[in-house]
Amino acid sequence: MRGFRGPWEAGGGGRGGRAEPPPAEGLAAWIAGAVPDGWFTEPPAVTIDRDEVMIIGRLPSPQLGEDASDADRGSAEQGRIAQHREDTRDQRIKIAQQIEHRWRRKVSWGAACGSTEALFTTFSAPVMTRLRQSDRQVLDTLVAAGVARSRSEALAWCVRLVGQHADEWLGELRDAMGAVDELRRRGPNA
């Protein structure tokens, strides 16, 4: 297609590595302003990486009688989330299009209600890696044991497992990286 530039093309065109998206400065605040009042009970949680912006908002819990079971509460919460998804679809698409155009990242939406959380859309980014034989054997064992259907799924499973067990350490690492980014932004003359 003439004039088309895919995100995987360096600088948006030609052959080469993926172009970096613009900095996400101000993006979370922009989202807080773009999301209509009344959608959520509090500002949405916004998670940003180089590929995706995930926006998850908290919805008011449905009013049920005190004798409602946990199953009833869960069903009511799922219903509230499903209705919110349908009611806001067109406007969420418009907001996502603006974000994708300005910040060149895919947008994923979700909602939380009570103890229920649901993601409406998610973006799965392909990740290329080289693994030594011993690492490939770990993935192949997970596939052979039926834990995963493919090496790709097994690798994603491993990443999730590490994320669950190393949350505190990863949080500290992200904080340190944020401090480095701030120092870079200020420069040596600050």
mmCIF file of C-alpha atoms in Angstrom:
data_model
loop_
_atom_site.group_PDB
_atom_site.id
_atom_site.type_symbol
_atom_site.label_atom_id
_atom_site.label_comp_id
_atom_site.label_asym_id
_atom_site.label_seq_id
_atom_site.Cartn_x
_atom_site.Cartn_y
_atom_site.Cartn_z
ATOM 1 C CA MET A 1 0.000 0.000 0.000
ATOM 2 C CA ARG A 2 1.459 3.316 -1.041
ATOM 3 C CA GLY A 3 2.485 5.644 1.775
ATOM 4 C CA PHE A 4 1.692 3.104 4.502
ATOM 5 C CA ARG A 5 4.198 2.994 7.336
ATOM 6 C CA GLY A 6 3.901 0.160 9.786
ATOM 7 C CA PRO A 7 5.037 0.548 13.415
ATOM 8 C CA TRP A 8 7.597 -2.189 12.866
ATOM 9 C CA GLU A 9 9.469 -0.094 10.337
ATOM 10 C CA ALA A 10 12.275 2.153 11.583
ATOM 11 C CA GLY A 11 11.203 5.767 11.437
ATOM 12 C CA GLY A 12 7.851 4.550 10.191
ATOM 13 C CA GLY A 13 9.247 3.526 6.812
ATOM 14 C CA GLY A 14 11.867 1.393 5.144
ATOM 15 C CA ARG A 15 13.405 -1.725 6.643
ATOM 16 C CA GLY A 16 14.862 -1.976 10.098
ATOM 17 C CA GLY A 17 13.905 -2.039 13.763
ATOM 18 C CA ARG A 18 10.724 -0.763 15.287
ATOM 19 C CA ALA A 19 10.560 2.989 15.792
ATOM 20 C CA GLU A 20 10.240 4.104 19.394
ATOM 21 C CA PRO A 21 6.934 5.764 20.259
ATOM 22 C CA PRO A 22 7.016 9.340 21.535
ATOM 23 C CA PRO A 23 7.474 9.875 25.286
ATOM 24 C CA ALA A 24 4.328 9.246 27.314
ATOM 25 C CA GLU A 25 4.663 12.445 29.356
ATOM 26 C CA GLY A 26 1.252 13.857 30.107
ATOM 27 C CA LEU A 27 -0.582 10.810 28.764
ATOM 28 C CA ALA A 28 -2.106 9.680 32.080
ATOM 29 C CA ALA A 29 -3.290 13.234 32.793
ATOM 30 C CA TRP A 30 -4.709 13.511 29.265
ATOM 31 C CA ILE A 31 -6.670 10.298 29.844
ATOM 32 C CA ALA A 32 -8.017 11.633 33.159
ATOM 33 C CA GLY A 33 -9.316 14.661 31.251
ATOM 34 C CA ALA A 34 -10.654 12.700 28.270
ATOM 35 C CA VAL A 35 -12.622 10.109 30.238
ATOM 36 C CA PRO A 36 -16.112 11.534 30.847
ATOM 37 C CA ASP A 37 -17.124 12.395 34.396
ATOM 38 C CA GLY A 38 -19.316 9.713 35.893
ATOM 39 C CA TRP A 39 -17.749 6.779 34.062
ATOM 40 C CA PHE A 40 -15.744 5.678 37.087
ATOM 41 C CA THR A 41 -15.853 6.219 40.842
ATOM 42 C CA GLU A 42 -12.208 7.361 40.885
ATOM 43 C CA PRO A 43 -9.540 8.295 38.326
ATOM 44 C CA PRO A 44 -8.757 5.264 36.152
ATOM 45 C CA ALA A 45 -5.575 3.259 36.724
ATOM 46 C CA VAL A 46 -3.328 3.851 33.708
ATOM 47 C CA THR A 47 -0.422 1.531 32.913
ATOM 48 C CA ILE A 48 1.875 2.537 30.050
ATOM 49 C CA ASP A 49 4.672 0.713 28.275
ATOM 50 C CA ARG A 50 6.245 1.206 24.851
ATOM 51 C CA ASP A 51 3.507 -0.811 23.103
ATOM 52 C CA GLU A 52 0.286 -0.342 25.041
ATOM 53 C CA VAL A 53 -1.747 1.908 27.300
ATOM 54 C CA MET A 54 -4.029 -0.012 29.658
ATOM 55 C CA ILE A 55 -6.887 1.939 31.242
ATOM 56 C CA ILE A 56 -8.863 0.284 34.042
ATOM 57 C CA GLY A 57 -11.631 2.158 35.808
ATOM 58 C CA ARG A 58 -13.532 1.304 38.975
ATOM 59 C CA LEU A 59 -17.322 1.107 38.714
ATOM 60 C CA PRO A 60 -19.809 1.501 41.562
ATOM 61 C CA SER A 61 -20.844 -1.799 43.117
ATOM 62 C CA PRO A 62 -24.407 -2.907 42.409
ATOM 63 C CA GLN A 63 -26.809 -2.544 45.332
ATOM 64 C CA LEU A 64 -27.846 -5.994 46.550
ATOM 65 C CA GLY A 65 -29.595 -7.131 49.678
ATOM 66 C CA GLU A 66 -27.530 -8.124 52.697
ATOM 67 C CA ASP A 67 -28.534 -11.749 52.149
ATOM 68 C CA ALA A 68 -26.919 -11.839 48.656
ATOM 69 C CA SER A 69 -24.444 -14.683 48.209
ATOM 70 C CA ASP A 70 -20.893 -14.240 46.935
ATOM 71 C CA ALA A 71 -22.023 -15.828 43.671
ATOM 72 C CA ASP A 72 -24.836 -13.268 43.370
ATOM 73 C CA ARG A 73 -22.399 -10.416 44.036
ATOM 74 C CA GLY A 74 -19.985 -11.754 41.439
ATOM 75 C CA SER A 75 -22.766 -12.076 38.856
ATOM 76 C CA ALA A 76 -24.039 -8.564 39.593
ATOM 77 C CA GLU A 77 -20.497 -7.152 39.266
ATOM 78 C CA GLN A 78 -19.993 -8.952 35.956
ATOM 79 C CA GLY A 79 -23.306 -7.550 34.741
ATOM 80 C CA ARG A 80 -22.322 -4.009 35.759
ATOM 81 C CA ILE A 81 -19.012 -4.339 33.890
ATOM 82 C CA ALA A 82 -20.682 -5.805 30.778
ATOM 83 C CA GLN A 83 -23.241 -2.992 30.682
ATOM 84 C CA HIS A 84 -20.544 -0.341 31.126
ATOM 85 C CA ARG A 85 -18.595 -1.909 28.263
ATOM 86 C CA GLU A 86 -21.597 -1.702 25.931
ATOM 87 C CA ASP A 87 -22.662 1.791 27.031
ATOM 88 C CA THR A 88 -19.205 3.330 26.553
ATOM 89 C CA ARG A 89 -17.987 1.458 23.463
ATOM 90 C CA ASP A 90 -18.216 4.291 20.898
ATOM 91 C CA GLN A 91 -16.610 6.884 23.141
ATOM 92 C CA ARG A 92 -13.844 4.489 24.261
ATOM 93 C CA ILE A 93 -13.019 3.874 20.602
ATOM 94 C CA LYS A 94 -12.764 7.630 19.939
ATOM 95 C CA ILE A 95 -10.487 8.162 22.950
ATOM 96 C CA ALA A 96 -8.333 5.188 21.920
ATOM 97 C CA GLN A 97 -7.985 6.525 18.361
ATOM 98 C CA GLN A 98 -6.735 9.859 19.677
ATOM 99 C CA ILE A 99 -4.207 8.159 21.967
ATOM 100 C CA GLU A 100 -3.012 5.822 19.207
ATOM 101 C CA HIS A 101 -2.545 8.760 16.845
ATOM 102 C CA ARG A 102 -0.761 11.067 19.300
ATOM 103 C CA TRP A 103 1.262 8.587 21.399
ATOM 104 C CA ARG A 104 1.537 5.691 18.894
ATOM 105 C CA ARG A 105 0.517 2.992 21.379
ATOM 106 C CA LYS A 106 -2.371 0.545 21.324
ATOM 107 C CA VAL A 107 -5.057 1.119 23.936
ATOM 108 C CA SER A 108 -6.604 -1.552 26.132
ATOM 109 C CA TRP A 109 -9.613 -1.002 28.362
ATOM 110 C CA GLY A 110 -10.933 -2.748 31.426
ATOM 111 C CA ALA A 111 -13.121 -2.204 34.452
ATOM 112 C CA ALA A 112 -13.200 -3.274 38.087
ATOM 113 C CA CYS A 113 -16.323 -3.601 40.177
ATOM 114 C CA GLY A 114 -16.207 -4.920 43.719
ATOM 115 C CA SER A 115 -13.820 -7.885 43.609
ATOM 116 C CA THR A 116 -14.353 -8.493 39.872
ATOM 117 C CA GLU A 117 -12.025 -7.173 37.183
ATOM 118 C CA ALA A 118 -12.408 -7.667 33.446
ATOM 119 C CA LEU A 119 -10.258 -6.557 30.533
ATOM 120 C CA PHE A 120 -12.228 -5.679 27.403
ATOM 121 C CA THR A 121 -9.336 -5.528 25.003
ATOM 122 C CA THR A 122 -5.683 -6.372 25.355
ATOM 123 C CA PHE A 123 -2.719 -6.097 23.052
ATOM 124 C CA SER A 124 -0.279 -8.995 22.720
ATOM 125 C CA ALA A 125 3.054 -7.775 21.410
ATOM 126 C CA PRO A 126 5.326 -10.251 19.656
ATOM 127 C CA VAL A 127 8.710 -10.520 21.336
ATOM 128 C CA MET A 128 11.668 -12.072 19.579
ATOM 129 C CA THR A 129 14.353 -13.714 21.678
ATOM 130 C CA ARG A 130 17.220 -16.140 21.351
ATOM 131 C CA LEU A 131 17.314 -18.993 23.841
ATOM 132 C CA ARG A 132 20.026 -21.493 24.594
ATOM 133 C CA GLN A 133 19.180 -25.184 24.510
ATOM 134 C CA SER A 134 18.695 -25.465 28.267
ATOM 135 C CA ASP A 135 16.158 -22.587 28.142
ATOM 136 C CA ARG A 136 14.337 -24.157 25.192
ATOM 137 C CA GLN A 137 14.173 -27.441 27.111
ATOM 138 C CA VAL A 138 12.330 -25.671 29.943
ATOM 139 C CA LEU A 139 9.750 -24.417 27.457
ATOM 140 C CA ASP A 140 9.488 -27.804 25.760
ATOM 141 C CA THR A 141 8.925 -29.489 29.142
ATOM 142 C CA LEU A 142 6.046 -27.107 29.878
ATOM 143 C CA VAL A 143 4.543 -27.912 26.467
ATOM 144 C CA ALA A 144 5.005 -31.670 26.909
ATOM 145 C CA ALA A 145 3.393 -31.508 30.373
ATOM 146 C CA GLY A 146 0.368 -29.701 28.965
ATOM 147 C CA VAL A 147 1.006 -26.506 30.932
ATOM 148 C CA ALA A 148 1.235 -24.607 27.636
ATOM 149 C CA ARG A 149 0.289 -25.351 24.042
ATOM 150 C CA SER A 150 3.389 -23.818 22.469
ATOM 151 C CA ARG A 151 6.804 -22.418 23.295
ATOM 152 C CA SER A 152 5.349 -18.937 22.956
ATOM 153 C CA GLU A 153 2.604 -19.687 25.480
ATOM 154 C CA ALA A 154 5.147 -21.383 27.785
ATOM 155 C CA LEU A 155 7.396 -18.312 27.704
ATOM 156 C CA ALA A 156 4.427 -16.046 28.516
ATOM 157 C CA TRP A 157 3.557 -18.403 31.413
ATOM 158 C CA CYS A 158 7.133 -18.120 32.739
ATOM 159 C CA VAL A 159 7.054 -14.329 32.520
ATOM 160 C CA ARG A 160 3.756 -14.197 34.447
ATOM 161 C CA LEU A 161 5.149 -16.554 37.093
ATOM 162 C CA VAL A 162 8.254 -14.415 37.591
ATOM 163 C CA GLY A 163 6.060 -11.313 37.717
ATOM 164 C CA GLN A 164 3.916 -12.829 40.489
ATOM 165 C CA HIS A 165 6.884 -13.855 42.593
ATOM 166 C CA ALA A 166 9.115 -10.867 41.999
ATOM 167 C CA ASP A 167 6.544 -8.059 42.240
ATOM 168 C CA GLU A 168 8.338 -6.155 44.995
ATOM 169 C CA TRP A 169 11.728 -6.399 43.294
ATOM 170 C CA LEU A 170 10.291 -5.388 39.911
ATOM 171 C CA GLY A 171 8.556 -2.416 41.570
ATOM 172 C CA GLU A 172 11.844 -1.247 43.074
ATOM 173 C CA LEU A 173 13.542 -1.683 39.699
ATOM 174 C CA ARG A 174 10.833 0.389 37.937
ATOM 175 C CA ASP A 175 11.174 3.118 40.583
ATOM 176 C CA ALA A 176 14.946 3.218 40.062
ATOM 177 C CA MET A 177 14.496 3.405 36.284
ATOM 178 C CA GLY A 178 12.045 6.286 36.789
ATOM 179 C CA ALA A 179 14.658 8.146 38.847
ATOM 180 C CA VAL A 180 17.216 7.636 36.063
ATOM 181 C CA ASP A 181 14.734 8.933 33.477
ATOM 182 C CA GLU A 182 14.108 12.022 35.624
ATOM 183 C CA LEU A 183 17.860 12.697 35.881
ATOM 184 C CA ARG A 184 18.224 12.343 32.115
ATOM 185 C CA ARG A 185 15.306 14.707 31.545
ATOM 186 C CA ARG A 186 16.815 17.377 33.801
ATOM 187 C CA GLY A 187 20.234 17.042 32.207
ATOM 188 C CA PRO A 188 23.652 17.916 33.616
ATOM 189 C CA ASN A 189 22.896 21.641 33.997
ATOM 190 C CA ALA A 190 20.063 21.163 36.505
#
